[in-house]
Amino acid sequence: MLRHLARQQTRRYRVLALELSCDDSCVALFERVHGSTRLVEEVRETLNSTAVGGVIPTAAHNFHQERIARLTQQLCAKHNVSAANPPGLICVTRGPGMVGSISAGLQFAKGLAVAWDRPLVGVHHMLGHLLVAGLPPVEGDFAPPQYPFLSLLCSGGHTLLALLTSLAEHEVIINTADIAAGDAIDKCARELDLRGNMLGPELEKFVRNIDPQRIERFRKVNTRDPNNAYRFSLSTPFRSTKHAKIPDVVQFGFASFPSSIAGYKAREPWDDEKRELVAFKTQELVFDHIVDRINVALTKHGQDGGKLAAVKDFVCSGGVAANGVLRQKLSQNLKAPFRFHFPPLKLCTDNATMIGHAGIEIFEHLRLKSSLDILPIRRWPMNELTQVDGWERVGDAEYAKACK
Ligand code: KG4
Ligand code: ZN
């Protein structure tokens, strides 16, 4: 027993992680020492889609095939990773996401696993986002969140509030009825003629640069009343009198935001002041809506021994979680006294660090690895993490070999 403990204490191994589920080719190398993870280095290249206004899947597939081998080779050469000195474990995104992008990463990772004779873990991309607050350093509360905790995943492809009761048990408490918050924000930003490879941060910057006196004036404009001074209507979904205050299913909805803006632009002459008003109100109301629906879920499930009653920690993850206004609204307006965990900005958007971290958790705590037959999964529900095909138990000998 003591010998076993001593072995655990001195366990030291490296991990290579790859994230290719959309437009980033991203690779990270970790060192795992005495049960804690240290990121050695992460490198990435991102497909530039500014000119076409959105990621084209075939272009992303080709981009990854072109870039990922060289990028990995450079990272490995720099840190003395080779067939003679391989990492103990390889982690790669298996889904959900763009199948072409995922398969470029997955095939490459399988090749490395075969060549280096090391286990492979095919990671759920959203689990990576959800667990990212377990990696130091995290703003706010530095201790990792304790199960059960709530994680708001707010990205370009997904917007959901999940309850994590353990590493493999997740329940989606709120999902989106239509599109994701990031997708809506990007569409709104395009209506506002903002340009860039990532439009959410452009909108945040644009609003931050509006004259503060104007902002005070905009705050007083009630966009629920269509006869306001600007005749601009925008409201948070599911709040009208025709909706139950506490519905059977609590949902987010974001599709109405870009369509309201498109309708306004078609009706009214457009000028700089209106553009600023629309940008400001969009950001405010999208995030007010998120806070409002979470508060409804807390009322529904948070009292009298409900499933959220024991939750103390709240993690905000995914690209949109990088937004300062969202962070402020969550920490000020949610009605439960949570310990908030806001990952550093670079861990909010897609990255290989989160994939490595989630893969290590799966390998060490669930003792699972993926078979070499696995295929990308385009749609992979959060509550089916271990129910999909391709998981294999890691035996003691293989575990010891990886973690030597
Ligand atoms: O998690 P992520 O990098 O990729 C997906 O898995 O979707 O999220 C990308 C999304 C994009 O919609 C982007 O515009 C949005 O996150 N985003 C932001 C901010 N940074 C990224 N949205 C609002 N404010 C930001 N600061
Ligand atoms: Zn993502």
Short mmCIF file of N, CA and C in Angstrom, two decimals, residues 324-388:
data_model
loop_
_atom_site.label_atom_id
_atom_site.label_comp_id
_atom_site.label_asym_id
_atom_site.label_seq_id
_atom_site.Cartn_x
_atom_site.Cartn_y
_atom_site.Cartn_z
N GLY A 324 -16.82 40.55 -20.70
CA GLY A 324 -16.82 41.17 -19.37
C GLY A 324 -18.21 41.54 -18.89
N VAL A 325 -19.09 41.96 -19.81
CA VAL A 325 -20.45 42.35 -19.42
C VAL A 325 -21.23 41.13 -18.93
N LEU A 326 -21.06 40.01 -19.62
CA LEU A 326 -21.74 38.77 -19.17
C LEU A 326 -21.23 38.37 -17.79
N ARG A 327 -19.94 38.41 -17.59
CA ARG A 327 -19.36 38.03 -16.29
C ARG A 327 -19.92 38.90 -15.17
N GLN A 328 -19.99 40.20 -15.46
CA GLN A 328 -20.49 41.13 -14.44
C GLN A 328 -21.96 40.86 -14.12
N LYS A 329 -22.74 40.64 -15.16
CA LYS A 329 -24.18 40.41 -14.93
C LYS A 329 -24.41 39.11 -14.15
N LEU A 330 -23.65 38.08 -14.49
CA LEU A 330 -23.82 36.81 -13.76
C LEU A 330 -23.46 36.99 -12.29
N SER A 331 -22.30 37.62 -12.04
CA SER A 331 -21.89 37.69 -10.64
C SER A 331 -22.74 38.66 -9.84
N GLN A 332 -23.37 39.65 -10.51
CA GLN A 332 -24.19 40.60 -9.74
C GLN A 332 -25.67 40.22 -9.68
N ASN A 333 -26.18 39.55 -10.71
CA ASN A 333 -27.64 39.41 -10.80
C ASN A 333 -28.20 38.00 -10.61
N LEU A 334 -27.33 36.99 -10.51
CA LEU A 334 -27.88 35.67 -10.21
C LEU A 334 -28.32 35.63 -8.76
N LYS A 335 -29.45 34.96 -8.51
CA LYS A 335 -30.01 35.13 -7.17
C LYS A 335 -29.50 34.13 -6.13
N ALA A 336 -28.53 33.30 -6.50
CA ALA A 336 -27.94 32.41 -5.49
C ALA A 336 -26.50 32.87 -5.21
N PRO A 337 -26.03 32.72 -3.97
CA PRO A 337 -24.69 33.20 -3.63
C PRO A 337 -23.60 32.22 -4.05
N PHE A 338 -23.40 32.08 -5.37
CA PHE A 338 -22.42 31.11 -5.87
C PHE A 338 -21.00 31.60 -5.68
N ARG A 339 -20.07 30.61 -5.66
CA ARG A 339 -18.65 30.95 -5.86
C ARG A 339 -18.45 30.91 -7.38
N PHE A 340 -18.07 32.03 -7.98
CA PHE A 340 -17.96 32.08 -9.43
C PHE A 340 -16.55 31.72 -9.90
N HIS A 341 -16.50 30.99 -11.01
CA HIS A 341 -15.21 30.61 -11.60
C HIS A 341 -15.22 31.11 -13.04
N PHE A 342 -14.38 32.09 -13.31
CA PHE A 342 -14.27 32.62 -14.67
C PHE A 342 -12.89 32.28 -15.20
N PRO A 343 -12.81 31.34 -16.13
CA PRO A 343 -11.49 30.96 -16.64
C PRO A 343 -10.81 32.14 -17.33
N PRO A 344 -9.47 32.14 -17.40
CA PRO A 344 -8.76 33.18 -18.14
C PRO A 344 -9.28 33.23 -19.58
N LEU A 345 -9.24 34.42 -20.17
CA LEU A 345 -9.85 34.61 -21.49
C LEU A 345 -9.36 33.59 -22.52
N LYS A 346 -8.06 33.29 -22.50
CA LYS A 346 -7.55 32.39 -23.55
C LYS A 346 -8.04 30.95 -23.37
N LEU A 347 -8.54 30.62 -22.18
CA LEU A 347 -9.11 29.28 -22.00
C LEU A 347 -10.61 29.24 -22.28
N CYS A 348 -11.21 30.43 -22.51
CA CYS A 348 -12.65 30.46 -22.80
C CYS A 348 -12.93 30.03 -24.22
N THR A 349 -12.19 30.59 -25.18
CA THR A 349 -12.40 30.19 -26.57
C THR A 349 -11.74 28.82 -26.78
N ASP A 350 -11.99 28.22 -27.95
CA ASP A 350 -11.49 26.86 -28.18
C ASP A 350 -9.99 26.77 -27.97
N ASN A 351 -9.56 25.72 -27.30
CA ASN A 351 -8.13 25.54 -27.05
C ASN A 351 -7.84 24.07 -26.75
N ALA A 352 -6.57 23.70 -26.95
CA ALA A 352 -6.19 22.29 -26.72
C ALA A 352 -5.92 22.03 -25.24
N THR A 353 -5.69 23.09 -24.47
CA THR A 353 -5.42 22.92 -23.04
C THR A 353 -6.62 22.25 -22.37
N MET A 354 -7.82 22.74 -22.69
CA MET A 354 -9.03 22.18 -22.04
C MET A 354 -9.25 20.72 -22.47
N ILE A 355 -8.85 20.39 -23.70
CA ILE A 355 -9.03 19.00 -24.18
C ILE A 355 -8.06 18.08 -23.44
N GLY A 356 -6.83 18.55 -23.23
CA GLY A 356 -5.86 17.76 -22.49
C GLY A 356 -6.32 17.56 -21.05
N HIS A 357 -6.80 18.63 -20.44
CA HIS A 357 -7.24 18.55 -19.04
C HIS A 357 -8.39 17.55 -18.88
N ALA A 358 -9.39 17.64 -19.77
CA ALA A 358 -10.54 16.72 -19.69
C ALA A 358 -10.09 15.28 -19.99
N GLY A 359 -9.17 15.12 -20.96
CA GLY A 359 -8.67 13.79 -21.31
C GLY A 359 -7.92 13.15 -20.14
N ILE A 360 -7.12 13.93 -19.44
CA ILE A 360 -6.37 13.41 -18.28
C ILE A 360 -7.36 12.96 -17.20
N GLU A 361 -8.41 13.76 -16.99
CA GLU A 361 -9.43 13.39 -15.98
C GLU A 361 -10.07 12.04 -16.33
N ILE A 362 -10.40 11.88 -17.63
CA ILE A 362 -11.05 10.63 -18.07
C ILE A 362 -10.09 9.45 -17.89
N PHE A 363 -8.84 9.66 -18.29
CA PHE A 363 -7.85 8.58 -18.23
C PHE A 363 -7.55 8.21 -16.77
N GLU A 364 -7.36 9.21 -15.94
CA GLU A 364 -6.94 8.90 -14.55
C GLU A 364 -8.11 8.50 -13.65
N HIS A 365 -9.23 9.22 -13.76
CA HIS A 365 -10.31 8.97 -12.80
C HIS A 365 -11.32 7.93 -13.28
N LEU A 366 -11.55 7.87 -14.60
CA LEU A 366 -12.47 6.83 -15.09
C LEU A 366 -11.69 5.62 -15.60
N ARG A 367 -10.37 5.78 -15.74
CA ARG A 367 -9.50 4.71 -16.28
C ARG A 367 -10.03 4.22 -17.63
N LEU A 368 -10.37 5.19 -18.50
CA LEU A 368 -10.86 4.85 -19.84
C LEU A 368 -9.94 5.43 -20.90
N LYS A 369 -9.87 4.72 -22.02
CA LYS A 369 -9.20 5.24 -23.22
C LYS A 369 -10.11 4.93 -24.41
N SER A 370 -9.76 5.47 -25.57
CA SER A 370 -10.58 5.23 -26.77
C SER A 370 -9.95 4.15 -27.63
N SER A 371 -10.79 3.38 -28.33
CA SER A 371 -10.25 2.38 -29.25
C SER A 371 -9.76 3.10 -30.51
N LEU A 372 -8.95 2.40 -31.28
CA LEU A 372 -8.41 3.02 -32.50
C LEU A 372 -9.45 3.05 -33.63
N ASP A 373 -10.65 2.51 -33.38
CA ASP A 373 -11.71 2.51 -34.41
C ASP A 373 -12.61 3.73 -34.33
N ILE A 374 -12.44 4.57 -33.35
CA ILE A 374 -13.46 5.62 -33.14
C ILE A 374 -13.56 6.58 -34.33
N LEU A 375 -14.77 7.07 -34.52
CA LEU A 375 -15.05 8.03 -35.60
C LEU A 375 -15.46 9.36 -34.95
N PRO A 376 -15.37 10.44 -35.70
CA PRO A 376 -15.87 11.72 -35.16
C PRO A 376 -17.37 11.62 -34.86
N ILE A 377 -17.82 12.38 -33.86
CA ILE A 377 -19.26 12.43 -33.56
C ILE A 377 -19.71 13.88 -33.75
N ARG A 378 -20.57 14.07 -34.76
CA ARG A 378 -20.99 15.44 -35.08
C ARG A 378 -21.88 16.02 -34.00
N ARG A 379 -22.88 15.22 -33.56
CA ARG A 379 -23.76 15.64 -32.45
C ARG A 379 -23.59 14.63 -31.34
N TRP A 380 -23.17 15.10 -30.19
CA TRP A 380 -22.86 14.20 -29.08
C TRP A 380 -23.47 14.81 -27.82
N PRO A 381 -24.66 14.33 -27.40
CA PRO A 381 -25.30 14.94 -26.23
C PRO A 381 -24.41 14.85 -25.00
N MET A 382 -24.44 15.88 -24.19
CA MET A 382 -23.60 15.96 -22.99
C MET A 382 -23.83 14.80 -22.03
N ASN A 383 -25.08 14.32 -21.97
CA ASN A 383 -25.37 13.27 -20.99
C ASN A 383 -25.04 11.87 -21.53
N GLU A 384 -24.38 11.81 -22.70
CA GLU A 384 -23.98 10.50 -23.24
C GLU A 384 -22.46 10.39 -23.38
N LEU A 385 -21.79 10.99 -22.45
CA LEU A 385 -20.33 11.05 -22.53
C LEU A 385 -19.71 9.66 -22.66
N THR A 386 -20.08 8.75 -21.75
CA THR A 386 -19.45 7.43 -21.78
C THR A 386 -20.35 6.37 -22.42
N GLN A 387 -21.56 6.78 -22.88
CA GLN A 387 -22.47 5.78 -23.48
C GLN A 387 -22.13 5.49 -24.94
N VAL A 388 -21.32 6.33 -25.57
CA VAL A 388 -21.02 6.10 -26.99
C VAL A 388 -20.03 4.95 -27.13
#
